[in-house]
Amino acid sequence: MGEYALLYILFAPFAGALALIFVSNRQPMLVRGIAAGAAFVSLIASLYLFYAYDPVRGGFQFIQRFEWSRQLGISLYLGVDGIGTPLVLASSILLFAGIFVSWHIKDRTKEFYIWLLILAAATIGVFMSLNLFFLYFFYEMSVIPMYLLLGVWGSHTKKYLEMRDPEGLKQRDSVGFILNFASNSKEYAAMKLVLFLSAFAVVALMGILLIYKYSGLNTFDILVLREQAKLMNIPVLGTTLDKIIWMLIFFGFASIAPLWPLHSWSPVGHAAAPAATSMLHAGVLMKLGHFSIIRVAFEILPETTRELMPIAAVLCMFSIIYGGFVAFYAKDTKYVIGYSSSSHMGYVFLGMAALDYISLSGAVIYMFAHAMATGMLFAMAGWVYDQTHSRDIPSLGGLSNKMPFIAACFVVACMASVGMPGTVNFIAEIMIIVGAWNKYPFQVIVAVLGIVLTMAYLFKMMRGLFYGPMDQKYSHAHDAVSAVDRLPLLIMISVSVGFGIFPMHLYNVVRAGVDPLVAKITQVVPVASQERETSGVKREARVDSSRPNLVALPGDVSRLTLDAPRSDQ
Amino acid sequence: MNFELTMSFADLLLLLPEILLTCWLCVVLIVDFAFPSLPKEQLAYLSVVGLVATLGCLAWFDLTHVSGALFGNMFVLDRMALFFKMFIVGATILVILVSIEYVNRFAFFRGEYYFLVVMSALGMMFMASANDLLSVFVTLEFSTFGFYVLVAYLRDDLASNEAGLKFFILGVFAAGLLAYGISLVYGETGKLVFSDMAPAPATPGLMIGFLLIFAALGFKIGAVPFHSWIPDTYHGAPTPVTAFLSIAPKGAAFAILLRIFFVALAAFKPMWIFLLVGVSILSMTYANIVAIAQRNIKRLLAYSGIAQIGNVLIGLAAGTKMGSDAILFYLLAYLFANIGAFAVVIAVSHAIGSDEIEDYSGLNRRSPFLAFAMLLFLLSLAGVPPLAGFIGKLYIFVAAIKEGLYTLITVGLINIIISLYYYLIVVKKMYINEPIDPSPVSISGPMKAVVYVGLAGTLLIGIYPQPFIDWVVAATMMFSNLAAPTAAVIPLIPPFGG
């Protein structure tokens, strides 16, 4: 049973979507029940996966392999390592929560859940693909449902609703809506998101095709390519091929991450999307970028990664600061959260760029932590919007009287997003900061300033929404009282706080995935595994002797993060 | 040259599907005249019975590996010919099923419609087997002949008449080019059969001759710059005829193109590769950009068809066994998506009497099934996983990247994004816009069957393509000895185009 966990996680949502096709839209409870059931199967299986993953053994586990096309060298090859496991868990938690967050959708309920399930299943598929073809397959498959989710069930911005053509008609139906840059209608957001992500996806596809050709192995299998592809030192166009491939892969996938300056689709998309879609979008869809870079560029081109990853270290500063400032001045709740997400994704890039055991583990944990925090924020922004039909912060206020439960949860979510001790975000942030300090002190200072900025805009939004005087037109707004409405928030809060207090298993799992990867890239082996080696063998692999060797002992998080003993101390 | 016309009965067996269909054609015609009171849709089912029998016969040939050549190699029956014959017959069956409702719009000659459709199919079946230049000319004209009439079938509709006239004049012009090309090639080589020509030296006359033949076939498949008839003809012709025109002749023409480029001209690959690269880039880019501005769904699908042909030409430019596999596979994916899309167009136009994209507003509320089907067909044409079109595009790209056609692949990838834009505009109308008239759209039985076949093909090929890949790989086994080009022939970054 257990070894098929990945199949349950991946195919339960697909099966749910398929079953929903045969259900009538006139039975909304049955529709919701099937969707929730499918998500529940996926959630239980991924919880099992998370706790059954053996961090001591490490490597790829729960492997499933089915031949798909011999001629093209494609197999449906599924497996998770320590990096994929928490992200699979985050996806299924957010899917399950998202089903309940969108419980009250009345328009075409069935179709909404079908597309939501397909979106989540495709996202999960990326996290467990060990085949470049299927990685791209699921990646592109996750983009298209976004179009319908945004376009059909999304909402326009305030600015758009006020905008009129000279004839007094809304500019909604012209083919040229894509050129209405200022208006940000939901159609515009949906089209921009799909075209932007698809455009960069094909950039990455070009990189994948080049890997396929030049490896000459006639396979898309990542594990085979990782061991056998010889892509280094092939001169082409005045540089080397591996650099071109790396750039294609990196920028192709960084657009969904979203790395500045490729972020512009993201806040627009967040703002237009319905709450559950925003949650999945910000919570896990954006992590597809980081994950795919790690899975493709880090695994297959480790040496090029070491050489070119400083690009990410430079760009991530702009992400953090730019996103933070825009979030501070934005007046739309979803824009604030959207820009805060793209700002926070800069931390993940910083953690990845430092190529350090601690910082990369921090980056992976941050992805998990951010999924929960931003999921909560979007769920509550969605609730406030449903109650008040407004996302305009200046016009809102004082809602804590009407919705004390939501206000309290919002405070927790803000704390988590800021990285308060006690939430898993804190652990992730501190690991990134500590891990990256040796290599990128300036970026770390920027990142710490970014945390201050995060506090500023989140607290400003919290005050604007829930405190101060309340407009009487919102007096009908009410709190989340039913279990169905409270459940998703409670799940995400308990996950965030739970892993904040008991992070050890999460940490061990992530380290099991990160260790071999960083060892391969930096060729510096963590002391913990050096000690495990027989004492006679001397490692020759330290090419970068000026670089201090960080010590990491899995099993003791406090030593790791706060006073990690260094070899140079 | 002397023709071996002595045939045994066993040789005649190779022609069994064609003979079967010819006899059935006469039966359909006689039944139409003998029983004028018979409802015309019975004639449609009668034609379908004959076509299904032919398809069964072809499948039986394919399974038992029947092959051979007749008339001094003018007519060959190999697995590729069988593939294309099944492709054509399958497309014809689906077209006849979507025609049943539409035929009631014709004022006259409703019975002859089916006769003409099946006759064109018969011509195209011969095209799939044509192995020398004379049979190319004869079969090409034979199949186009039926189309000239079919396109102008809406006699009182000016657009249909214009479409017919345009198609006829340009078609005859293409026939002239073909005849001139054939005479040049024959003059230079003294040979007509493709496989005999291979060792010929590359004289300018030969090259010009083949260029003219390519132009004529380019007209048939509608590649830029031979595409100018396509939008108006597709727009004006009766929609089932448009559907037929957009699928079957392209398959048949690619059978001939494969034989010309991979057999007769295999040795000249470094020369023709630039021709194909240029035509492919032009077809994809021009058609996709122009398609954005279209307001009529038939014109949109016309331009989308031109762009798809540009994609298929990438496989031809690759010039390898894998390229030919990819072409066959892509055409298969294109068949299901395109016939499905046209079936939806016919159903919608039957219900609301319009082909304007604007009138697709709110189709999702009026008929969730049709909107969902159209969504999948359009996304398959755009090349989105997990649909057939995606695997087709990927197959083509993999074949091309093995030959180092980087520019072509880059242009192809960019074009995916451009095409996604105009397909999504239609999706936006169907799903996001509210309907002007919310009355439900109904769909007749045979039409629904075609949509289901299209959906099944699109999803099945997309999710589990292995059997189909095996099929196309077996069908193109004749190209497996194509010389793998060396690095000297294909530079890493060719000076232009490649």
mmCIF file of N, CA and C in Angstrom, chain B residues 335-383:
data_model
loop_
_atom_site.group_PDB
_atom_site.id
_atom_site.type_symbol
_atom_site.label_atom_id
_atom_site.label_comp_id
_atom_site.label_asym_id
_atom_site.label_seq_id
_atom_site.Cartn_x
_atom_site.Cartn_y
_atom_site.Cartn_z
ATOM 1 N N LEU B 335 -5.862 15.662 -36.905
ATOM 2 C CA LEU B 335 -7.141 15.136 -37.415
ATOM 3 C C LEU B 335 -8.220 15.212 -36.344
ATOM 4 N N PHE B 336 -7.916 14.675 -35.155
ATOM 5 C CA PHE B 336 -8.956 14.606 -34.122
ATOM 6 C C PHE B 336 -9.329 15.996 -33.618
ATOM 7 N N ALA B 337 -8.310 16.844 -33.394
ATOM 8 C CA ALA B 337 -8.619 18.163 -32.852
ATOM 9 C C ALA B 337 -9.384 18.995 -33.868
ATOM 10 N N ASN B 338 -8.979 18.936 -35.126
ATOM 11 C CA ASN B 338 -9.591 19.798 -36.118
ATOM 12 C C ASN B 338 -11.009 19.362 -36.461
ATOM 13 N N ILE B 339 -11.202 18.049 -36.643
ATOM 14 C CA ILE B 339 -12.559 17.601 -36.976
ATOM 15 C C ILE B 339 -13.486 17.883 -35.810
ATOM 16 N N GLY B 340 -12.950 17.748 -34.593
ATOM 17 C CA GLY B 340 -13.766 18.055 -33.415
ATOM 18 C C GLY B 340 -14.136 19.516 -33.376
ATOM 19 N N ALA B 341 -13.162 20.381 -33.623
ATOM 20 C CA ALA B 341 -13.432 21.816 -33.581
ATOM 21 C C ALA B 341 -14.465 22.181 -34.636
ATOM 22 N N PHE B 342 -14.321 21.615 -35.834
ATOM 23 C CA PHE B 342 -15.290 21.943 -36.875
ATOM 24 C C PHE B 342 -16.664 21.370 -36.548
ATOM 25 N N ALA B 343 -16.707 20.214 -35.899
ATOM 26 C CA ALA B 343 -18.007 19.671 -35.506
ATOM 27 C C ALA B 343 -18.704 20.631 -34.549
ATOM 28 N N VAL B 344 -17.931 21.193 -33.616
ATOM 29 C CA VAL B 344 -18.539 22.157 -32.691
ATOM 30 C C VAL B 344 -19.009 23.390 -33.457
ATOM 31 N N VAL B 345 -18.179 23.838 -34.412
ATOM 32 C CA VAL B 345 -18.560 25.017 -35.189
ATOM 33 C C VAL B 345 -19.861 24.753 -35.937
ATOM 34 N N ILE B 346 -19.985 23.557 -36.529
ATOM 35 C CA ILE B 346 -21.201 23.241 -37.279
ATOM 36 C C ILE B 346 -22.398 23.176 -36.341
ATOM 37 N N ALA B 347 -22.190 22.552 -35.176
ATOM 38 C CA ALA B 347 -23.308 22.447 -34.231
ATOM 39 C C ALA B 347 -23.760 23.827 -33.777
ATOM 40 N N VAL B 348 -22.800 24.697 -33.465
ATOM 41 C CA VAL B 348 -23.155 26.032 -32.980
ATOM 42 C C VAL B 348 -23.821 26.820 -34.092
ATOM 43 N N SER B 349 -23.272 26.711 -35.295
ATOM 44 C CA SER B 349 -23.853 27.503 -36.382
ATOM 45 C C SER B 349 -25.248 26.976 -36.718
ATOM 46 N N HIS B 350 -25.479 25.685 -36.515
ATOM 47 C CA HIS B 350 -26.816 25.145 -36.750
ATOM 48 C C HIS B 350 -27.805 25.718 -35.741
ATOM 49 N N ALA B 351 -27.346 25.884 -34.502
ATOM 50 C CA ALA B 351 -28.254 26.345 -33.453
ATOM 51 C C ALA B 351 -28.438 27.852 -33.466
ATOM 52 N N ILE B 352 -27.354 28.617 -33.680
ATOM 53 C CA ILE B 352 -27.486 30.064 -33.563
ATOM 54 C C ILE B 352 -27.281 30.775 -34.891
ATOM 55 N N GLY B 353 -26.974 30.013 -35.944
ATOM 56 C CA GLY B 353 -26.897 30.596 -37.281
ATOM 57 C C GLY B 353 -25.800 31.606 -37.468
ATOM 58 N N SER B 354 -24.683 31.410 -36.820
ATOM 59 C CA SER B 354 -23.606 32.375 -36.979
ATOM 60 C C SER B 354 -22.269 31.694 -36.775
ATOM 61 N N ASP B 355 -21.268 32.201 -37.493
ATOM 62 C CA ASP B 355 -19.909 31.706 -37.313
ATOM 63 C C ASP B 355 -19.005 32.759 -36.683
ATOM 64 N N GLU B 356 -19.615 33.876 -36.235
ATOM 65 C CA GLU B 356 -18.780 34.927 -35.661
ATOM 66 C C GLU B 356 -18.320 34.508 -34.260
ATOM 67 N N ILE B 357 -17.061 34.823 -33.941
ATOM 68 C CA ILE B 357 -16.540 34.451 -32.624
ATOM 69 C C ILE B 357 -17.341 35.158 -31.527
ATOM 70 N N GLU B 358 -17.803 36.366 -31.847
ATOM 71 C CA GLU B 358 -18.583 37.133 -30.874
ATOM 72 C C GLU B 358 -19.800 36.340 -30.398
ATOM 73 N N ASP B 359 -20.379 35.574 -31.307
ATOM 74 C CA ASP B 359 -21.593 34.850 -30.951
ATOM 75 C C ASP B 359 -21.315 33.577 -30.167
ATOM 76 N N TYR B 360 -20.055 33.299 -29.913
ATOM 77 C CA TYR B 360 -19.734 32.174 -29.034
ATOM 78 C C TYR B 360 -19.798 32.592 -27.570
ATOM 79 N N SER B 361 -20.134 33.869 -27.338
ATOM 80 C CA SER B 361 -20.190 34.365 -25.959
ATOM 81 C C SER B 361 -21.079 33.479 -25.104
ATOM 82 N N GLY B 362 -20.566 33.121 -23.958
ATOM 83 C CA GLY B 362 -21.377 32.373 -23.009
ATOM 84 C C GLY B 362 -21.765 30.985 -23.466
ATOM 85 N N LEU B 363 -21.025 30.409 -24.387
ATOM 86 C CA LEU B 363 -21.351 29.052 -24.843
ATOM 87 C C LEU B 363 -21.321 28.065 -23.683
ATOM 88 N N ASN B 364 -20.445 28.362 -22.713
ATOM 89 C CA ASN B 364 -20.353 27.469 -21.556
ATOM 90 C C ASN B 364 -21.678 27.379 -20.811
ATOM 91 N N ARG B 365 -22.429 28.481 -20.780
ATOM 92 C CA ARG B 365 -23.731 28.429 -20.095
ATOM 93 C C ARG B 365 -24.789 27.795 -20.984
ATOM 94 N N ARG B 366 -24.630 27.961 -22.290
ATOM 95 C CA ARG B 366 -25.657 27.465 -23.199
ATOM 96 C C ARG B 366 -25.480 25.986 -23.470
ATOM 97 N N SER B 367 -24.249 25.533 -23.548
ATOM 98 C CA SER B 367 -24.000 24.108 -23.737
ATOM 99 C C SER B 367 -22.635 23.784 -23.152
ATOM 100 N N PRO B 368 -22.590 23.380 -21.881
ATOM 101 C CA PRO B 368 -21.298 23.107 -21.247
ATOM 102 C C PRO B 368 -20.484 22.065 -22.016
ATOM 103 N N PHE B 369 -21.199 21.095 -22.593
ATOM 104 C CA PHE B 369 -20.476 20.025 -23.290
ATOM 105 C C PHE B 369 -19.737 20.571 -24.503
ATOM 106 N N LEU B 370 -20.453 21.360 -25.329
ATOM 107 C CA LEU B 370 -19.803 21.884 -26.534
ATOM 108 C C LEU B 370 -18.644 22.809 -26.173
ATOM 109 N N ALA B 371 -18.855 23.642 -25.148
ATOM 110 C CA ALA B 371 -17.798 24.577 -24.774
ATOM 111 C C ALA B 371 -16.570 23.823 -24.280
ATOM 112 N N PHE B 372 -16.807 22.795 -23.470
ATOM 113 C CA PHE B 372 -15.683 22.018 -22.939
ATOM 114 C C PHE B 372 -14.949 21.305 -24.071
ATOM 115 N N ALA B 373 -15.728 20.732 -25.007
ATOM 116 C CA ALA B 373 -15.102 20.043 -26.131
ATOM 117 C C ALA B 373 -14.273 21.027 -26.953
ATOM 118 N N MET B 374 -14.864 22.188 -27.248
ATOM 119 C CA MET B 374 -14.143 23.191 -28.041
ATOM 120 C C MET B 374 -12.878 23.619 -27.322
ATOM 121 N N LEU B 375 -12.981 23.803 -26.008
ATOM 122 C CA LEU B 375 -11.805 24.179 -25.215
ATOM 123 C C LEU B 375 -10.686 23.167 -25.416
ATOM 124 N N LEU B 376 -11.015 21.886 -25.293
ATOM 125 C CA LEU B 376 -9.973 20.867 -25.420
ATOM 126 C C LEU B 376 -9.420 20.831 -26.844
ATOM 127 N N PHE B 377 -10.295 20.986 -27.849
ATOM 128 C CA PHE B 377 -9.796 20.932 -29.223
ATOM 129 C C PHE B 377 -8.856 22.100 -29.494
ATOM 130 N N LEU B 378 -9.255 23.291 -29.035
ATOM 131 C CA LEU B 378 -8.401 24.454 -29.292
ATOM 132 C C LEU B 378 -7.078 24.323 -28.542
ATOM 133 N N LEU B 379 -7.139 23.843 -27.305
ATOM 134 C CA LEU B 379 -5.896 23.704 -26.547
ATOM 135 C C LEU B 379 -5.005 22.634 -27.166
ATOM 136 N N SER B 380 -5.636 21.603 -27.728
ATOM 137 C CA SER B 380 -4.831 20.587 -28.403
ATOM 138 C C SER B 380 -4.152 21.194 -29.626
ATOM 139 N N LEU B 381 -4.885 22.040 -30.362
ATOM 140 C CA LEU B 381 -4.259 22.699 -31.511
ATOM 141 C C LEU B 381 -3.129 23.604 -31.050
ATOM 142 N N ALA B 382 -3.318 24.256 -29.890
ATOM 143 C CA ALA B 382 -2.265 25.128 -29.380
ATOM 144 C C ALA B 382 -1.076 24.323 -28.868
ATOM 145 N N GLY B 383 -1.326 23.086 -28.459
ATOM 146 C CA GLY B 383 -0.223 22.265 -27.962
ATOM 147 C C GLY B 383 -0.058 22.361 -26.466
#
